[in-house]
Amino acid sequence: MHQSHSMAETSQIKLLGSVASPFVNRVQFVLNLKSINYEYVEEDFDNKSELLLASNPLLKRVPVLIQPNKPPLCESRIIIDYLEEIFPDAYKLLPSDPADRAVIQFWAYYIDTEFFPLYGRLRKTPDKEGKEALKKQIIEQTRVLEKTFVKFSNGKPYFGGDDVGYLDVILGCFLGWTKFVGNFNNFKILEEIRTPKLVEWSNRILSHEHFKGVIPEQEKLMDFYKWLTRARPPPRVTT
Ligand SMILES: N[C@@H](CCC(=O)N[C@@H](CS)C(=O)NCC(=O)O)C(=O)O
């Protein structure tokens, strides 16, 4: 029998997540866009669930997508690509042409590996000079992203054109942290003069009906930031 994915089956989908995780938020955004029902399970990173440890034993990270009779799926972009493949008609995120699709995926990879990690480096850099250098790099990256937006949106509201597409999801889910990191470090990451189109776009994304409620409040990000920068016991020496 042909395997179909009816909405009844999808209600058995579970997403292991953490509210402040942009990687989890992007999967939630896609599940919302595709009208897929799912159960959200919040993980406590100080006390990870057996389900998380069993389903992502190597990395022990969220998001993880759990479905009956299927292996658990890890890594946000892999999960999104999977959802796009099995529910292609529910809400199309990627173009059909394989080369066009690969170009979009390059940019998603770029945003994840070149842009967003700068926020973490800024957090971990203690000295003022180092921090200033990173702020400059972040600002340079926003110029690149502004140009990328202009190219892909081609005068339309989203990276995806008239509707939210893959890059809107990928970059959109970093907007909460973008605001937080800017406020925390006293600089504007997106601003009218330097990135006018991205400023308009970010307002559009943040008020999108399927996005509201996905991006956590700034206080939640502050809680998570405190957790990230908490005093940790020194590593145990075992020899
Ligand atoms: N590349 C991964 C990143 C996932 C990730 O970094 N998850 C973090 C939360 S933002 C996590 O689970 N951290 C728990 C830990 O490291 O113990 C993805 O795209 O899914």
Tab-separated table of C-alpha atoms and ligand atoms in Angstrom:
chain	number	residue	atom	x	y	z
A	1	MET	CA	0.000	0.000	0.000
A	2	HIS	CA	1.185	3.491	-0.771
A	3	GLN	CA	2.479	5.185	2.358
A	4	SER	CA	0.665	8.424	2.889
A	5	HIS	CA	1.176	10.934	5.632
A	6	SER	CA	-2.278	11.869	6.751
A	7	MET	CA	-2.837	14.592	9.311
A	8	ALA	CA	-3.985	11.910	11.774
A	9	GLU	CA	-0.549	10.324	11.650
A	10	THR	CA	1.173	13.650	12.038
A	11	SER	CA	-0.499	14.290	15.377
A	12	GLN	CA	1.818	11.619	16.763
A	13	ILE	CA	4.866	13.721	15.976
A	14	LYS	CA	6.862	14.875	18.980
A	15	LEU	CA	9.402	17.666	18.987
A	16	LEU	CA	12.018	17.731	21.722
A	17	GLY	CA	13.020	21.327	22.209
A	18	SER	CA	14.078	24.235	24.336
A	19	VAL	CA	12.182	27.548	24.160
A	20	ALA	CA	15.242	29.730	23.663
A	21	SER	CA	16.746	27.623	20.884
A	22	PRO	CA	16.531	29.241	17.443
A	23	PHE	CA	17.193	25.806	15.953
A	24	VAL	CA	14.094	24.445	17.662
A	25	ASN	CA	12.104	27.581	16.777
A	26	ARG	CA	12.797	27.091	13.081
A	27	VAL	CA	11.362	23.575	13.152
A	28	GLN	CA	8.304	24.899	15.048
A	29	PHE	CA	7.876	27.618	12.410
A	30	VAL	CA	7.957	25.018	9.619
A	31	LEU	CA	5.537	22.692	11.422
A	32	ASN	CA	3.174	25.677	11.807
A	33	LEU	CA	3.541	26.757	8.184
A	34	LYS	CA	2.816	23.214	7.014
A	35	SER	CA	-0.108	22.868	9.499
A	36	ILE	CA	1.410	19.725	10.991
A	37	ASN	CA	0.149	18.860	14.467
A	38	TYR	CA	2.807	17.943	16.963
A	39	GLU	CA	3.461	17.611	20.631
A	40	TYR	CA	6.157	19.904	21.973
A	41	VAL	CA	8.337	18.536	24.778
A	42	GLU	CA	10.565	21.015	26.622
A	43	GLU	CA	13.991	19.682	27.649
A	44	ASP	CA	15.831	20.685	30.796
A	45	PHE	CA	19.505	20.882	29.820
A	46	ASP	CA	20.625	20.286	33.403
A	47	ASN	CA	18.642	17.088	33.450
A	48	LYS	CA	18.194	15.772	29.909
A	49	SER	CA	15.382	13.285	29.376
A	50	GLU	CA	15.988	9.604	28.668
A	51	LEU	CA	14.165	10.161	25.393
A	52	LEU	CA	16.644	12.860	24.315
A	53	LEU	CA	19.679	10.832	25.398
A	54	ALA	CA	18.355	7.781	23.555
A	55	SER	CA	17.332	9.655	20.412
A	56	ASN	CA	20.397	11.869	19.986
A	57	PRO	CA	23.036	9.923	21.939
A	58	LEU	CA	26.046	11.502	20.233
A	59	LEU	CA	25.201	15.201	20.354
A	60	LYS	CA	22.455	15.186	23.049
A	61	ARG	CA	21.029	18.358	21.498
A	62	VAL	CA	17.644	19.626	20.465
A	63	PRO	CA	15.725	19.760	18.185
A	64	VAL	CA	14.853	16.085	17.740
A	65	LEU	CA	11.792	14.992	15.788
A	66	ILE	CA	10.226	11.757	17.013
A	67	GLN	CA	7.680	9.767	14.999
A	68	PRO	CA	6.158	6.315	15.474
A	69	ASN	CA	8.001	3.570	13.586
A	70	LYS	CA	10.690	5.898	12.278
A	71	PRO	CA	14.162	6.666	13.556
A	72	PRO	CA	14.439	9.914	15.537
A	73	LEU	CA	15.685	12.803	13.388
A	74	CYS	CA	18.283	15.285	14.609
A	75	GLU	CA	19.729	18.585	13.348
A	76	SER	CA	17.325	21.370	12.490
A	77	ARG	CA	18.074	21.808	8.785
A	78	ILE	CA	17.976	18.040	8.234
A	79	ILE	CA	14.582	17.903	9.973
A	80	ILE	CA	13.250	20.796	7.875
A	81	ASP	CA	14.503	19.221	4.641
A	82	TYR	CA	12.796	15.991	5.651
A	83	LEU	CA	9.489	17.769	6.389
A	84	GLU	CA	9.743	19.566	3.051
A	85	GLU	CA	10.216	16.235	1.318
A	86	ILE	CA	7.340	14.370	2.941
A	87	PHE	CA	4.887	17.302	3.024
A	88	PRO	CA	5.861	19.149	-0.157
A	89	ASP	CA	2.388	20.459	-0.914
A	90	ALA	CA	1.400	21.612	2.563
A	91	TYR	CA	3.517	24.763	2.249
A	92	LYS	CA	6.398	24.871	-0.165
A	93	LEU	CA	9.599	26.317	1.299
A	94	LEU	CA	12.138	25.480	-1.391
A	95	PRO	CA	12.119	25.928	-5.183
A	96	SER	CA	11.597	22.792	-7.301
A	97	ASP	CA	14.685	23.257	-9.434
A	98	PRO	CA	17.562	21.313	-7.798
A	99	ALA	CA	20.175	23.968	-8.597
A	100	ASP	CA	18.005	26.814	-7.271
A	101	ARG	CA	17.367	24.712	-4.180
A	102	ALA	CA	21.090	24.090	-3.662
A	103	VAL	CA	21.792	27.838	-3.872
A	104	ILE	CA	19.235	28.519	-1.132
A	105	GLN	CA	20.739	25.727	0.960
A	106	PHE	CA	24.172	27.252	0.548
A	107	TRP	CA	22.895	30.472	2.104
A	108	ALA	CA	21.265	28.606	4.964
A	109	TYR	CA	24.580	26.858	5.586
A	110	TYR	CA	26.360	30.214	5.411
A	111	ILE	CA	23.989	31.840	7.914
A	112	ASP	CA	24.392	28.912	10.319
A	113	THR	CA	28.163	28.582	10.090
A	114	GLU	CA	29.462	32.113	9.358
A	115	PHE	CA	26.887	34.540	10.736
A	116	PHE	CA	25.178	33.137	13.834
A	117	PRO	CA	28.350	31.710	15.493
A	118	LEU	CA	29.641	35.300	15.782
A	119	TYR	CA	27.064	35.877	18.544
A	120	GLY	CA	28.551	33.015	20.555
A	121	ARG	CA	32.079	34.269	19.947
A	122	LEU	CA	31.058	37.729	21.147
A	123	ARG	CA	29.702	36.167	24.335
A	124	LYS	CA	32.866	34.167	24.960
A	125	THR	CA	35.342	36.964	24.194
A	126	PRO	CA	36.195	38.704	27.463
A	127	ASP	CA	38.251	41.714	26.356
A	128	LYS	CA	36.804	44.960	25.023
A	129	GLU	CA	39.013	45.033	21.910
A	130	GLY	CA	38.073	41.526	20.933
A	131	LYS	CA	34.411	42.352	21.434
A	132	GLU	CA	34.657	45.476	19.265
A	133	ALA	CA	36.309	43.455	16.475
A	134	LEU	CA	33.470	40.911	16.611
A	135	LYS	CA	30.813	43.613	16.554
A	136	LYS	CA	32.444	44.930	13.358
A	137	GLN	CA	32.355	41.456	11.845
A	138	ILE	CA	28.673	41.076	12.719
A	139	ILE	CA	27.936	44.428	11.088
A	140	GLU	CA	29.856	43.391	7.964
A	141	GLN	CA	27.809	40.203	7.822
A	142	THR	CA	24.546	42.173	7.984
A	143	ARG	CA	25.629	44.056	4.858
A	144	VAL	CA	26.127	40.709	3.120
A	145	LEU	CA	22.721	39.518	4.304
A	146	GLU	CA	21.019	42.753	3.199
A	147	LYS	CA	22.405	42.235	-0.330
A	148	THR	CA	21.323	38.610	-0.259
A	149	PHE	CA	17.826	39.630	0.765
A	150	VAL	CA	17.616	42.200	-2.059
A	151	LYS	CA	18.734	39.550	-4.553
A	152	PHE	CA	16.388	36.755	-3.496
A	153	SER	CA	13.321	38.847	-2.645
A	154	ASN	CA	13.549	40.732	-5.934
A	155	GLY	CA	11.301	43.554	-4.723
A	156	LYS	CA	8.915	41.201	-2.898
A	157	PRO	CA	8.355	40.965	0.873
A	158	TYR	CA	10.304	37.785	1.681
A	159	PHE	CA	13.490	35.917	0.778
A	160	GLY	CA	11.024	33.413	-0.671
A	161	GLY	CA	9.256	36.108	-2.742
A	162	ASP	CA	5.569	36.629	-2.028
A	163	ASP	CA	5.577	34.044	0.753
A	164	VAL	CA	7.856	32.899	3.534
A	165	GLY	CA	10.527	30.544	2.171
A	166	TYR	CA	13.433	28.518	3.506
A	167	LEU	CA	15.760	31.461	4.210
A	168	ASP	CA	12.978	33.416	5.908
A	169	VAL	CA	12.681	30.518	8.327
A	170	ILE	CA	16.435	30.067	8.809
A	171	LEU	CA	17.343	33.727	9.364
A	172	GLY	CA	13.968	34.680	10.861
A	173	CYS	CA	14.494	32.388	13.816
A	174	PHE	CA	17.669	34.266	14.727
A	175	LEU	CA	15.794	37.564	15.109
A	176	GLY	CA	15.095	37.136	18.831
A	177	TRP	CA	18.787	36.582	19.559
A	178	THR	CA	19.732	39.367	17.149
A	179	LYS	CA	17.724	41.828	19.213
A	180	PHE	CA	19.030	40.397	22.488
A	181	VAL	CA	22.710	40.416	21.468
A	182	GLY	CA	22.390	43.982	20.143
A	183	ASN	CA	20.757	45.287	23.329
A	184	PHE	CA	23.121	43.384	25.586
A	185	ASN	CA	26.212	44.726	23.811
A	186	ASN	CA	24.908	48.228	23.072
A	187	PHE	CA	24.904	48.168	19.307
A	188	LYS	CA	22.318	47.863	16.572
A	189	ILE	CA	22.719	44.741	14.494
A	190	LEU	CA	19.962	45.655	12.051
A	191	GLU	CA	19.358	49.329	11.442
A	192	GLU	CA	17.420	51.545	9.066
A	193	ILE	CA	20.442	53.211	7.411
A	194	ARG	CA	22.624	50.140	6.916
A	195	THR	CA	20.061	47.377	6.428
A	196	PRO	CA	16.763	49.077	5.494
A	197	LYS	CA	15.272	46.062	3.729
A	198	LEU	CA	16.149	43.627	6.514
A	199	VAL	CA	14.564	45.966	9.073
A	200	GLU	CA	11.287	45.961	7.132
A	201	TRP	CA	11.563	42.215	6.588
A	202	SER	CA	12.194	41.516	10.283
A	203	ASN	CA	9.022	43.391	11.274
A	204	ARG	CA	7.121	41.395	8.693
A	205	ILE	CA	8.499	38.076	9.945
A	206	LEU	CA	7.964	38.876	13.629
A	207	SER	CA	4.293	39.658	13.025
A	208	HIS	CA	3.712	36.665	10.716
A	209	GLU	CA	0.756	34.623	11.977
A	210	HIS	CA	2.709	31.342	12.039
A	211	PHE	CA	5.719	32.896	13.707
A	212	LYS	CA	4.073	34.675	16.599
A	213	GLY	CA	4.450	32.568	19.693
A	214	VAL	CA	7.447	30.733	18.266
A	215	ILE	CA	10.115	33.318	19.063
A	216	PRO	CA	10.491	33.589	22.829
A	217	GLU	CA	10.229	36.814	24.829
A	218	GLN	CA	13.492	38.628	25.534
A	219	GLU	CA	13.275	37.602	29.228
A	220	LYS	CA	13.452	33.930	28.214
A	221	LEU	CA	16.556	34.675	26.188
A	222	MET	CA	18.028	36.477	29.196
A	223	ASP	CA	17.351	33.403	31.358
A	224	PHE	CA	19.086	31.212	28.801
A	225	TYR	CA	21.978	33.671	28.465
A	226	LYS	CA	22.475	33.508	32.222
A	227	TRP	CA	22.453	29.728	32.017
A	228	LEU	CA	25.035	29.798	29.212
A	229	THR	CA	27.325	32.123	31.172
A	230	ARG	CA	26.755	30.496	34.578
A	231	ALA	CA	29.658	29.544	36.799
A	232	ARG	CA	30.447	25.910	36.074
A	233	PRO	CA	32.294	23.458	38.286
A	234	PRO	CA	35.848	22.855	36.998
A	235	PRO	CA	36.175	19.754	34.767
A	236	ARG	CA	36.969	16.586	36.688
A	237	VAL	CA	40.536	15.303	36.206
A	238	THR	CA	40.486	11.537	35.921
A	239	THR	CA	44.114	10.384	35.879
B	1	LIG	N1	23.287	22.398	14.538
B	1	LIG	C1	22.238	22.082	15.478
B	1	LIG	C2	22.331	22.994	16.663
B	1	LIG	C3	21.419	22.571	17.792
B	1	LIG	C4	21.828	23.194	19.115
B	1	LIG	O1	22.848	23.878	19.219
B	1	LIG	N2	21.028	22.930	20.157
B	1	LIG	C5	21.331	23.441	21.474
B	1	LIG	C6	20.287	24.440	21.927
B	1	LIG	S1	20.360	25.922	20.946
B	1	LIG	C7	21.321	22.295	22.483
B	1	LIG	O2	20.548	21.367	22.376
B	1	LIG	N3	22.195	22.389	23.496
B	1	LIG	C8	22.236	21.460	24.567
B	1	LIG	C9	23.631	21.117	24.940
B	1	LIG	O3	24.550	21.480	24.179
B	1	LIG	O4	23.813	20.465	25.974
B	1	LIG	C10	20.879	22.193	14.774
B	1	LIG	O5	20.783	22.916	13.772
B	1	LIG	O6	19.944	21.519	15.191
